Amino acid sequence: MIKEGNFMMFLSNFPEKYVGKSFEIDCVDVEIHGFDDHQPPIFKGPGVIRGDQAGRFSYKIYNQTPVNKEIFNYLKAVRESKDPKKVNLRLFAKAYDGIEWAGGWSIPNFDDFSSQPYILLHGEIDSLSTRVKKLHGDQTKDSTELVFADNIQLPLSGTVKIHHLHNEEVIRTSWKGDHQNINFEGIPMIFQKSFNETRLHVIAEHGEKFTPPFIENWITEALIFVTARVIQPRMVIRHFSDDALVFIRATPKDTRSQIPSVLSLVSNDTEAFWSLFTAYLSKCKVEQRFELLDITRGFYELCLASKGTLQGFLTSLSVYIEFCIDQIFSSEKSTDEHKEKVQKLIEFVGTWECDDGIRSRAKSILAMLNKPAISGRLNILIRQSVISPAHKKSWNETRHFLAHGNIIDYSREEEFGQYRNYLISMMYRLILRIIGYKGQALDYDGEKFIIAPYQWSDET
């Protein structure tokens, strides 16, 4: 809860006010600081901060500081320097409702001031944050809350009963899924849709090796994978005992992709969906990384590439599949004896003196022998039931065709469209193997996508 003017505003009102809608924050005072925010502000004055349903935030500041030497030097640095320490500025604002916001880094734009003593600043920032003091009535603590503005379709087993009234008479009763409680390794989590279904709230309690700021990234990563969408939370609230940190962040305006989600054909299979979600979340927890996992970063890029051309998507997909294969065999290392033999071969070729350019290229190619042939790895994955021979054939045909600089023409779009479907299925199978998941998963039978049992073994 926070004091806002002469009345009290619960912390739970922040999502209603700032998420899933356009908003405007009128500020009685805005300070723009340089790289060292302990120094006096370079610019200062009233202003306004605006945000839409998604995207970045814009600001406008009516600077009240007359143009002086420091301002003139800064304007000169913007034109001449690319050093972030010299040109990046940070925004601090006090709103009329009493909330104090800290903004992200920005390089503002300036209106022409040649004949005026003051400057009008405007620009964009990626984030806003504030610390909220809690009062006794707010019982949420030691947890992190993510608020998504998208209407994310998730299988929710918890239902709410709705009475439809005519005057005061109940004429119809219906139910809809609006929440899901899950237990992740002993840690309670709840997924809750807002009443108007414009927001999804995810609240996770903190636990051992499951703490902020990591968990807000891990939960987002798992949701990106299970939904095949480039989603990001619009708001994150880190609830502590006596206060909370509130972040509003820039989000993509279009989160859709052309990749079917791994369980898209079984939207009502609640158990399978949440089993897959927790498997991916567990992988994030084991890795204990703040930045995205490599498999998540690659999958995110694929979601973006899927909205482009077939050629570009297949290029990205085939490369990402090779990366996933390397991840599965990451513990496999060439023996010292093998490396020694390869090195002797490289040294032998190095004695060839006919052409320096050819010799250098040959040595580079031979160095690749230190890495096991991917064909052998694919055969192992087939024996382990991770992939099928059809997956291997589709990957070989696609990878080799594109690697030699060929362009997919209209006459082969249907053929490569089928390769695309096989490779999407192959990609999912490899990722599921990396995170250790067994169960229902998306597959391709040569004609259509299906959901099939996915069981693999470690036998070689």
Short mmCIF file of C-alpha atoms in Angstrom, two decimals:
data_model
loop_
_atom_site.label_atom_id
_atom_site.label_comp_id
_atom_site.label_asym_id
_atom_site.label_seq_id
_atom_site.Cartn_x
_atom_site.Cartn_y
_atom_site.Cartn_z
CA MET A 1 0.00 0.00 0.00
CA ILE A 2 1.21 3.51 -0.73
CA LYS A 3 -0.01 6.95 0.22
CA GLU A 4 -1.28 8.74 -2.86
CA GLY A 5 -2.47 12.26 -2.20
CA ASN A 6 -4.96 12.20 0.69
CA PHE A 7 -6.04 8.60 0.20
CA MET A 8 -4.46 5.16 0.33
CA MET A 9 -3.60 3.13 -2.75
CA PHE A 10 -3.06 -0.60 -2.41
CA LEU A 11 -0.08 -2.09 -4.19
CA SER A 12 -2.50 -4.35 -6.09
CA ASN A 13 -3.84 -1.24 -7.84
CA PHE A 14 -0.57 -0.66 -9.68
CA PRO A 15 -1.28 -3.32 -12.37
CA GLU A 16 -4.81 -1.96 -12.87
CA LYS A 17 -3.42 1.53 -13.37
CA TYR A 18 -0.38 0.80 -15.56
CA VAL A 19 -0.77 -2.60 -17.28
CA GLY A 20 -2.85 -3.44 -20.34
CA LYS A 21 -3.79 0.16 -21.09
CA SER A 22 -2.37 3.53 -22.02
CA PHE A 23 -1.33 5.70 -19.09
CA GLU A 24 0.03 9.14 -18.38
CA ILE A 25 2.09 10.25 -15.38
CA ASP A 26 2.05 14.00 -14.75
CA CYS A 27 5.21 14.98 -12.92
CA VAL A 28 5.67 18.00 -10.70
CA ASP A 29 9.43 17.64 -11.06
CA VAL A 30 11.75 15.66 -13.34
CA GLU A 31 15.52 15.60 -12.96
CA ILE A 32 17.85 14.44 -15.73
CA HIS A 33 21.24 13.31 -14.45
CA GLY A 34 24.44 12.37 -16.21
CA PHE A 35 26.36 9.15 -15.70
CA ASP A 36 27.08 10.14 -12.10
CA ASP A 37 23.63 10.68 -10.60
CA HIS A 38 25.15 12.01 -7.35
CA GLN A 39 25.95 15.28 -9.13
CA PRO A 40 23.36 18.08 -9.58
CA PRO A 41 20.94 17.43 -12.48
CA ILE A 42 21.77 18.74 -15.92
CA PHE A 43 18.10 19.40 -16.69
CA LYS A 44 15.23 19.94 -14.29
CA GLY A 45 11.56 20.87 -14.55
CA PRO A 46 7.97 19.58 -14.72
CA GLY A 47 7.05 17.01 -17.32
CA VAL A 48 4.97 14.02 -18.35
CA ILE A 49 5.66 10.31 -18.93
CA ARG A 50 3.39 8.31 -21.23
CA GLY A 51 3.01 4.64 -22.01
CA ASP A 52 0.81 2.58 -24.35
CA GLN A 53 -0.36 -1.00 -23.86
CA ALA A 54 3.07 -2.19 -25.05
CA GLY A 55 6.34 -0.77 -26.31
CA ARG A 56 8.64 1.81 -24.73
CA PHE A 57 7.75 4.87 -22.66
CA SER A 58 7.93 8.45 -23.92
CA TYR A 59 8.66 11.51 -21.84
CA LYS A 60 8.57 15.27 -22.24
CA ILE A 61 10.30 17.66 -19.84
CA TYR A 62 9.79 21.41 -19.63
CA ASN A 63 13.32 22.25 -18.53
CA GLN A 64 13.56 25.20 -16.16
CA THR A 65 17.36 25.38 -16.07
CA PRO A 66 18.62 28.19 -18.35
CA VAL A 67 21.18 27.17 -20.93
CA ASN A 68 24.56 27.19 -19.20
CA LYS A 69 28.04 25.86 -19.87
CA GLU A 70 27.20 22.35 -18.67
CA ILE A 71 24.15 22.10 -20.93
CA PHE A 72 26.07 23.53 -23.88
CA ASN A 73 28.90 21.00 -23.35
CA TYR A 74 26.39 18.16 -23.18
CA LEU A 75 24.69 19.19 -26.42
CA LYS A 76 28.11 19.37 -28.04
CA ALA A 77 28.99 15.87 -26.73
CA VAL A 78 25.77 14.40 -28.18
CA ARG A 79 26.79 15.59 -31.64
CA GLU A 80 30.42 14.50 -31.38
CA SER A 81 30.71 11.50 -29.05
CA LYS A 82 29.39 7.94 -28.89
CA ASP A 83 30.76 7.31 -25.40
CA PRO A 84 27.75 6.23 -23.24
CA LYS A 85 29.33 7.84 -20.18
CA LYS A 86 29.21 11.21 -21.93
CA VAL A 87 25.80 11.13 -23.62
CA ASN A 88 23.53 8.69 -21.71
CA LEU A 89 21.25 10.38 -19.21
CA ARG A 90 18.94 8.99 -16.54
CA LEU A 91 15.53 10.26 -15.53
CA PHE A 92 14.18 10.70 -11.98
CA ALA A 93 10.61 11.96 -11.60
CA LYS A 94 8.22 12.90 -8.81
CA ALA A 95 4.62 12.52 -9.88
CA TYR A 96 1.77 14.74 -8.66
CA ASP A 97 0.36 11.71 -6.79
CA GLY A 98 3.55 11.52 -4.72
CA ILE A 99 5.12 8.46 -6.37
CA GLU A 100 8.81 8.84 -7.17
CA TRP A 101 9.95 7.06 -10.33
CA ALA A 102 13.41 6.20 -11.61
CA GLY A 103 13.73 5.78 -15.37
CA GLY A 104 16.16 3.92 -17.59
CA TRP A 105 19.00 5.39 -19.63
CA SER A 106 18.17 7.66 -22.54
CA ILE A 107 19.62 10.15 -24.99
CA PRO A 108 16.95 12.87 -25.21
CA ASN A 109 16.00 14.95 -28.20
CA PHE A 110 15.88 18.74 -27.98
CA ASP A 111 13.67 21.33 -29.60
CA ASP A 112 15.42 24.27 -31.23
CA PHE A 113 16.54 26.63 -28.50
CA SER A 114 18.62 29.09 -30.47
CA SER A 115 16.45 32.07 -29.48
CA GLN A 116 15.09 30.79 -26.17
CA PRO A 117 16.61 30.63 -22.67
CA TYR A 118 15.08 27.19 -21.96
CA ILE A 119 15.02 23.77 -23.66
CA LEU A 120 12.13 21.36 -24.21
CA LEU A 121 13.37 17.75 -23.90
CA HIS A 122 11.64 14.61 -25.13
CA GLY A 123 12.66 11.01 -25.69
CA GLU A 124 12.03 7.37 -24.79
CA ILE A 125 13.03 5.04 -21.97
CA ASP A 126 12.78 1.27 -21.50
CA SER A 127 11.79 1.08 -17.84
CA LEU A 128 10.35 2.79 -14.79
CA SER A 129 10.81 1.70 -11.18
CA THR A 130 9.76 2.77 -7.72
CA ARG A 131 9.94 1.48 -4.15
CA VAL A 132 6.63 1.19 -2.33
CA LYS A 133 6.33 1.17 1.46
CA LYS A 134 3.80 -1.41 2.58
CA LEU A 135 1.21 -0.89 5.26
CA HIS A 136 -0.27 -3.55 7.50
CA GLY A 137 -3.11 -4.40 5.15
CA ASP A 138 -0.84 -5.82 2.43
CA GLN A 139 -0.10 -9.44 3.32
CA THR A 140 1.84 -10.44 0.18
CA LYS A 141 5.52 -10.80 1.04
CA ASP A 142 8.66 -12.73 0.13
CA SER A 143 7.41 -13.38 -3.39
CA THR A 144 7.72 -12.07 -6.93
CA GLU A 145 4.74 -11.09 -9.07
CA LEU A 146 4.86 -10.88 -12.86
CA VAL A 147 2.05 -9.12 -14.72
CA PHE A 148 1.63 -9.79 -18.44
CA ALA A 149 -0.52 -7.50 -20.57
CA ASP A 150 -1.13 -10.10 -23.28
CA ASN A 151 -4.18 -12.34 -23.19
CA ILE A 152 -1.99 -15.45 -22.91
CA GLN A 153 -4.01 -18.61 -23.41
CA LEU A 154 -3.01 -21.14 -20.75
CA PRO A 155 -4.88 -24.26 -19.58
CA LEU A 156 -6.20 -23.21 -16.16
CA SER A 157 -7.90 -25.85 -14.03
CA GLY A 158 -9.12 -23.47 -11.32
CA THR A 159 -12.57 -22.19 -12.21
CA VAL A 160 -14.81 -19.31 -11.21
CA LYS A 161 -18.60 -19.54 -11.13
CA ILE A 162 -20.45 -16.77 -12.97
CA HIS A 163 -24.13 -15.91 -12.48
CA HIS A 164 -25.89 -14.15 -15.37
CA LEU A 165 -28.73 -12.01 -14.07
CA HIS A 166 -31.81 -10.45 -15.58
CA ASN A 167 -32.88 -7.83 -13.10
CA GLU A 168 -32.28 -9.83 -9.91
CA GLU A 169 -33.11 -13.26 -11.32
CA VAL A 170 -30.33 -15.74 -12.18
CA ILE A 171 -31.08 -16.88 -15.73
CA ARG A 172 -27.85 -18.75 -16.45
CA THR A 173 -24.79 -20.03 -14.62
CA SER A 174 -21.41 -20.65 -16.28
CA TRP A 175 -17.85 -21.49 -15.30
CA LYS A 176 -14.53 -20.44 -16.73
CA GLY A 177 -10.92 -21.26 -15.92
CA ASP A 178 -9.22 -18.25 -14.37
CA HIS A 179 -6.37 -19.57 -12.20
CA GLN A 180 -3.87 -22.37 -11.77
CA ASN A 181 -2.04 -23.37 -8.59
CA ILE A 182 1.15 -25.36 -9.03
CA ASN A 183 3.81 -26.64 -6.69
CA PHE A 184 7.28 -26.22 -8.10
CA GLU A 185 9.76 -28.23 -6.05
CA GLY A 186 7.90 -27.29 -2.87
CA ILE A 187 7.47 -23.64 -3.91
CA PRO A 188 3.85 -22.43 -4.34
CA MET A 189 3.01 -20.55 -7.53
CA ILE A 190 -0.28 -19.19 -8.80
CA PHE A 191 -1.30 -18.07 -12.29
CA GLN A 192 -4.30 -15.75 -12.10
CA LYS A 193 -6.20 -13.99 -14.88
CA SER A 194 -7.66 -10.58 -14.14
CA PHE A 195 -11.45 -10.38 -14.09
CA ASN A 196 -11.59 -8.63 -17.48
CA GLU A 197 -8.99 -11.11 -18.87
CA THR A 198 -6.63 -8.34 -20.00
CA ARG A 199 -3.83 -9.36 -17.61
CA LEU A 200 -2.14 -12.51 -16.38
CA HIS A 201 -0.64 -12.38 -12.89
CA VAL A 202 2.01 -14.91 -11.88
CA ILE A 203 2.96 -14.95 -8.20
CA ALA A 204 5.79 -17.19 -6.98
CA GLU A 205 7.05 -17.43 -3.44
CA HIS A 206 10.79 -17.11 -2.87
CA GLY A 207 12.69 -20.25 -1.92
CA GLU A 208 16.14 -21.78 -1.77
CA LYS A 209 18.02 -20.90 -4.97
CA PHE A 210 14.74 -19.40 -6.21
CA THR A 211 15.05 -15.70 -5.46
CA PRO A 212 14.81 -12.32 -7.19
CA PRO A 213 15.93 -11.04 -9.56
CA PHE A 214 16.50 -14.45 -11.17
CA ILE A 215 13.02 -15.95 -10.93
CA GLU A 216 11.28 -13.24 -12.95
CA ASN A 217 13.53 -14.16 -15.88
CA TRP A 218 13.19 -17.91 -15.35
CA ILE A 219 9.38 -17.86 -15.26
CA THR A 220 9.34 -15.72 -18.40
CA GLU A 221 11.73 -18.10 -20.17
CA ALA A 222 9.54 -21.10 -19.40
CA LEU A 223 6.43 -19.26 -20.64
CA ILE A 224 8.20 -18.20 -23.84
CA PHE A 225 8.97 -21.84 -24.58
CA VAL A 226 5.58 -23.40 -23.76
CA THR A 227 3.65 -20.69 -25.63
CA ALA A 228 6.09 -20.07 -28.53
CA ARG A 229 5.53 -16.33 -28.10
CA VAL A 230 8.00 -13.51 -27.44
CA ILE A 231 6.25 -12.42 -24.26
CA GLN A 232 7.70 -10.25 -21.52
CA PRO A 233 6.05 -9.05 -18.28
CA ARG A 234 4.86 -5.46 -18.44
CA MET A 235 5.22 -5.17 -14.66
CA VAL A 236 7.30 -6.98 -12.07
CA ILE A 237 6.68 -6.55 -8.34
CA ARG A 238 9.24 -7.88 -5.87
CA HIS A 239 7.33 -8.25 -2.63
CA PHE A 240 9.38 -8.07 0.57
CA SER A 241 8.30 -7.93 4.21
CA ASP A 242 7.97 -4.17 4.62
CA ASP A 243 8.13 -2.82 1.09
CA ALA A 244 8.14 -3.76 -2.58
CA LEU A 245 10.03 -2.83 -5.73
CA VAL A 246 7.80 -2.12 -8.73
CA PHE A 247 9.15 -2.20 -12.28
CA ILE A 248 7.29 -1.26 -15.47
CA ARG A 249 9.18 -2.38 -18.55
CA ALA A 250 9.09 -2.02 -22.30
CA THR A 251 7.50 -5.02 -24.00
CA PRO A 252 7.15 -6.19 -27.63
CA LYS A 253 4.11 -4.80 -29.42
CA ASP A 254 3.56 -8.04 -31.32
CA THR A 255 4.32 -11.24 -29.40
CA ARG A 256 3.01 -13.75 -31.93
CA SER A 257 5.11 -16.23 -33.88
CA GLN A 258 4.42 -18.68 -36.70
CA ILE A 259 5.77 -21.63 -34.69
CA PRO A 260 3.10 -23.91 -33.21
CA SER A 261 3.60 -24.34 -29.48
CA VAL A 262 4.88 -27.67 -28.27
CA LEU A 263 1.46 -28.62 -26.86
CA SER A 264 -0.73 -26.43 -29.06
CA LEU A 265 -3.00 -29.30 -30.09
CA VAL A 266 -3.88 -30.31 -26.53
CA SER A 267 -4.89 -27.00 -24.99
CA ASN A 268 -7.04 -28.80 -22.41
CA ASP A 269 -4.31 -31.17 -21.20
CA THR A 270 -3.55 -29.24 -18.05
CA GLU A 271 -1.28 -31.87 -16.51
CA ALA A 272 0.98 -32.19 -19.59
CA PHE A 273 1.24 -28.42 -20.04
CA TRP A 274 2.29 -27.65 -16.47
CA SER A 275 4.60 -30.66 -16.36
CA LEU A 276 6.42 -29.21 -19.37
CA PHE A 277 6.45 -25.71 -17.86
CA THR A 278 7.99 -26.92 -14.60
CA ALA A 279 10.57 -29.04 -16.49
CA TYR A 280 11.81 -25.95 -18.32
CA LEU A 281 11.68 -23.85 -15.16
CA SER A 282 13.71 -26.52 -13.36
CA LYS A 283 16.38 -26.31 -16.06
CA CYS A 284 16.60 -22.54 -15.49
CA LYS A 285 16.87 -23.06 -11.73
CA VAL A 286 19.67 -25.61 -12.12
CA GLU A 287 21.67 -23.26 -14.36
CA GLN A 288 21.27 -20.30 -11.93
CA ARG A 289 21.81 -17.72 -14.67
CA PHE A 290 20.39 -14.22 -14.67
CA GLU A 291 20.64 -13.83 -18.45
CA LEU A 292 18.61 -16.02 -20.79
CA LEU A 293 19.68 -19.62 -21.26
CA ASP A 294 21.32 -20.16 -24.64
CA ILE A 295 18.47 -22.45 -25.71
CA THR A 296 15.95 -19.75 -24.73
CA ARG A 297 17.82 -17.00 -26.57
CA GLY A 298 17.97 -19.13 -29.71
CA PHE A 299 14.29 -20.10 -29.44
CA TYR A 300 13.32 -16.44 -28.96
CA GLU A 301 15.20 -15.52 -32.14
CA LEU A 302 13.46 -18.35 -33.99
CA CYS A 303 10.05 -17.00 -32.96
CA LEU A 304 11.03 -13.67 -34.52
CA ALA A 305 12.49 -15.32 -37.63
CA SER A 306 9.32 -17.39 -38.13
CA LYS A 307 7.46 -14.23 -39.21
CA GLY A 308 9.92 -13.66 -42.06
CA THR A 309 10.67 -15.60 -45.23
CA LEU A 310 10.81 -19.39 -45.47
CA GLN A 311 14.45 -19.12 -46.54
CA GLY A 312 15.43 -17.04 -43.52
CA PHE A 313 13.46 -19.15 -41.06
CA LEU A 314 14.90 -22.44 -42.32
CA THR A 315 18.42 -21.02 -42.15
CA SER A 316 17.91 -19.99 -38.52
CA LEU A 317 16.14 -23.24 -37.66
CA SER A 318 18.79 -25.55 -39.13
CA VAL A 319 21.59 -23.66 -37.35
CA TYR A 320 19.69 -23.70 -34.05
CA ILE A 321 19.13 -27.45 -34.35
CA GLU A 322 22.87 -27.97 -34.76
CA PHE A 323 23.39 -25.85 -31.64
CA CYS A 324 20.92 -28.02 -29.68
CA ILE A 325 22.74 -31.16 -30.79
CA ASP A 326 26.00 -29.67 -29.50
CA GLN A 327 24.27 -28.97 -26.18
CA ILE A 328 23.16 -32.57 -25.81
CA PHE A 329 26.68 -33.84 -26.49
CA SER A 330 28.42 -31.03 -24.58
CA SER A 331 29.87 -33.49 -22.05
CA GLU A 332 31.46 -35.51 -24.85
CA LYS A 333 35.07 -34.50 -25.40
CA SER A 334 37.62 -35.65 -27.90
CA THR A 335 40.31 -37.83 -26.38
CA ASP A 336 43.84 -36.48 -26.10
CA GLU A 337 44.98 -39.21 -28.49
CA HIS A 338 42.44 -38.11 -31.12
CA LYS A 339 43.44 -34.44 -30.74
CA GLU A 340 47.11 -35.37 -31.04
CA LYS A 341 46.48 -37.21 -34.31
CA VAL A 342 44.56 -34.26 -35.74
CA GLN A 343 47.33 -31.88 -34.71
CA LYS A 344 49.97 -34.03 -36.41
CA LEU A 345 47.89 -34.00 -39.60
CA ILE A 346 47.59 -30.20 -39.45
CA GLU A 347 51.36 -29.88 -38.93
CA PHE A 348 51.99 -32.20 -41.86
CA VAL A 349 49.81 -30.10 -44.16
CA GLY A 350 51.65 -27.05 -42.84
CA THR A 351 54.83 -28.27 -44.52
CA TRP A 352 53.18 -28.03 -47.96
CA GLU A 353 54.62 -24.93 -49.65
CA CYS A 354 52.87 -24.63 -53.00
CA ASP A 355 50.24 -22.05 -52.05
CA ASP A 356 49.95 -20.17 -48.74
CA GLY A 357 46.24 -19.43 -49.15
CA ILE A 358 45.24 -23.02 -49.91
CA ARG A 359 47.45 -24.31 -47.07
CA SER A 360 45.86 -21.94 -44.56
CA ARG A 361 42.35 -22.91 -45.63
CA ALA A 362 43.18 -26.62 -45.48
CA LYS A 363 44.51 -26.27 -41.93
CA SER A 364 41.31 -24.51 -40.87
CA ILE A 365 39.17 -27.26 -42.35
CA LEU A 366 41.25 -30.00 -40.71
CA ALA A 367 40.86 -28.32 -37.31
CA MET A 368 37.16 -29.16 -37.54
CA LEU A 369 38.10 -32.84 -37.13
CA ASN A 370 38.45 -32.16 -33.40
CA LYS A 371 34.65 -32.02 -33.32
CA PRO A 372 32.86 -35.35 -33.89
CA ALA A 373 30.90 -35.64 -37.14
CA ILE A 374 27.30 -34.53 -36.72
CA SER A 375 26.09 -37.48 -38.79
CA GLY A 376 27.29 -39.85 -36.08
CA ARG A 377 25.57 -37.82 -33.41
CA LEU A 378 22.31 -37.87 -35.35
CA ASN A 379 22.50 -41.65 -35.57
CA ILE A 380 22.95 -41.86 -31.80
CA LEU A 381 19.92 -39.65 -31.27
CA ILE A 382 17.89 -41.88 -33.59
CA ARG A 383 18.88 -44.98 -31.59
CA GLN A 384 17.87 -43.15 -28.40
CA SER A 385 14.46 -42.28 -29.93
CA VAL A 386 15.16 -38.58 -29.52
CA ILE A 387 14.61 -38.00 -33.25
CA SER A 388 13.57 -40.11 -36.23
CA PRO A 389 15.27 -40.91 -39.56
CA ALA A 390 12.81 -38.48 -41.22
CA HIS A 391 14.13 -35.69 -39.01
CA LYS A 392 17.71 -36.50 -39.96
CA LYS A 393 16.88 -36.55 -43.67
CA SER A 394 15.02 -33.23 -43.50
CA TRP A 395 17.86 -31.54 -41.61
CA ASN A 396 20.53 -32.87 -44.00
CA GLU A 397 18.59 -31.78 -47.09
CA THR A 398 17.87 -28.31 -45.70
CA ARG A 399 21.26 -27.61 -44.10
CA HIS A 400 23.30 -28.66 -47.12
CA PHE A 401 21.04 -26.85 -49.59
CA LEU A 402 21.22 -23.56 -47.68
CA ALA A 403 24.89 -23.88 -46.71
CA HIS A 404 25.88 -23.84 -50.37
CA GLY A 405 24.16 -20.50 -50.97
CA ASN A 406 21.09 -21.82 -52.78
CA ILE A 407 17.82 -19.90 -52.87
CA ILE A 408 14.45 -21.60 -52.39
CA ASP A 409 12.35 -20.83 -55.46
CA TYR A 410 8.58 -21.12 -55.83
CA SER A 411 8.76 -24.58 -57.43
CA ARG A 412 10.22 -26.06 -54.21
CA GLU A 413 8.26 -24.15 -51.58
CA GLU A 414 5.97 -27.11 -50.85
CA GLU A 415 8.96 -29.44 -50.46
CA PHE A 416 10.77 -27.11 -48.11
CA GLY A 417 7.54 -26.30 -46.31
CA GLN A 418 7.40 -29.97 -45.34
CA TYR A 419 11.05 -29.87 -44.27
CA ARG A 420 10.14 -26.88 -42.10
CA ASN A 421 7.46 -28.89 -40.28
CA TYR A 422 9.82 -31.80 -39.69
CA LEU A 423 12.50 -29.43 -38.39
CA ILE A 424 10.07 -27.73 -35.99
CA SER A 425 9.25 -31.16 -34.59
CA MET A 426 12.96 -32.04 -34.46
CA MET A 427 13.77 -28.79 -32.67
CA TYR A 428 11.20 -29.43 -29.97
CA ARG A 429 12.42 -32.99 -29.44
CA LEU A 430 16.00 -31.79 -28.97
CA ILE A 431 14.99 -29.06 -26.51
CA LEU A 432 12.88 -31.53 -24.54
CA ARG A 433 15.86 -33.86 -24.39
CA ILE A 434 18.04 -31.02 -23.07
CA ILE A 435 15.61 -30.20 -20.25
CA GLY A 436 15.00 -33.88 -19.46
CA TYR A 437 11.29 -33.97 -20.33
CA LYS A 438 9.37 -37.12 -21.26
CA GLY A 439 5.67 -37.12 -22.09
CA GLN A 440 3.31 -35.71 -24.71
CA ALA A 441 4.85 -33.45 -27.34
CA LEU A 442 4.32 -31.98 -30.79
CA ASP A 443 5.34 -34.16 -33.74
CA TYR A 444 4.88 -34.22 -37.52
CA ASP A 445 3.68 -37.32 -39.37
CA GLY A 446 4.42 -36.15 -42.91
CA GLU A 447 0.99 -34.60 -43.42
CA LYS A 448 0.07 -32.71 -40.28
CA PHE A 449 1.22 -31.84 -36.79
CA ILE A 450 0.12 -34.29 -34.13
CA ILE A 451 0.64 -34.85 -30.41
CA ALA A 452 2.52 -38.08 -29.73
CA PRO A 453 4.20 -39.78 -26.76
CA TYR A 454 7.84 -38.77 -26.44
CA GLN A 455 10.10 -41.21 -24.63
CA TRP A 456 13.87 -41.33 -25.07
CA SER A 457 16.70 -43.32 -23.56
CA ASP A 458 20.36 -42.70 -22.72
CA GLU A 459 21.58 -45.86 -24.41
CA THR A 460 24.17 -45.40 -27.14
#
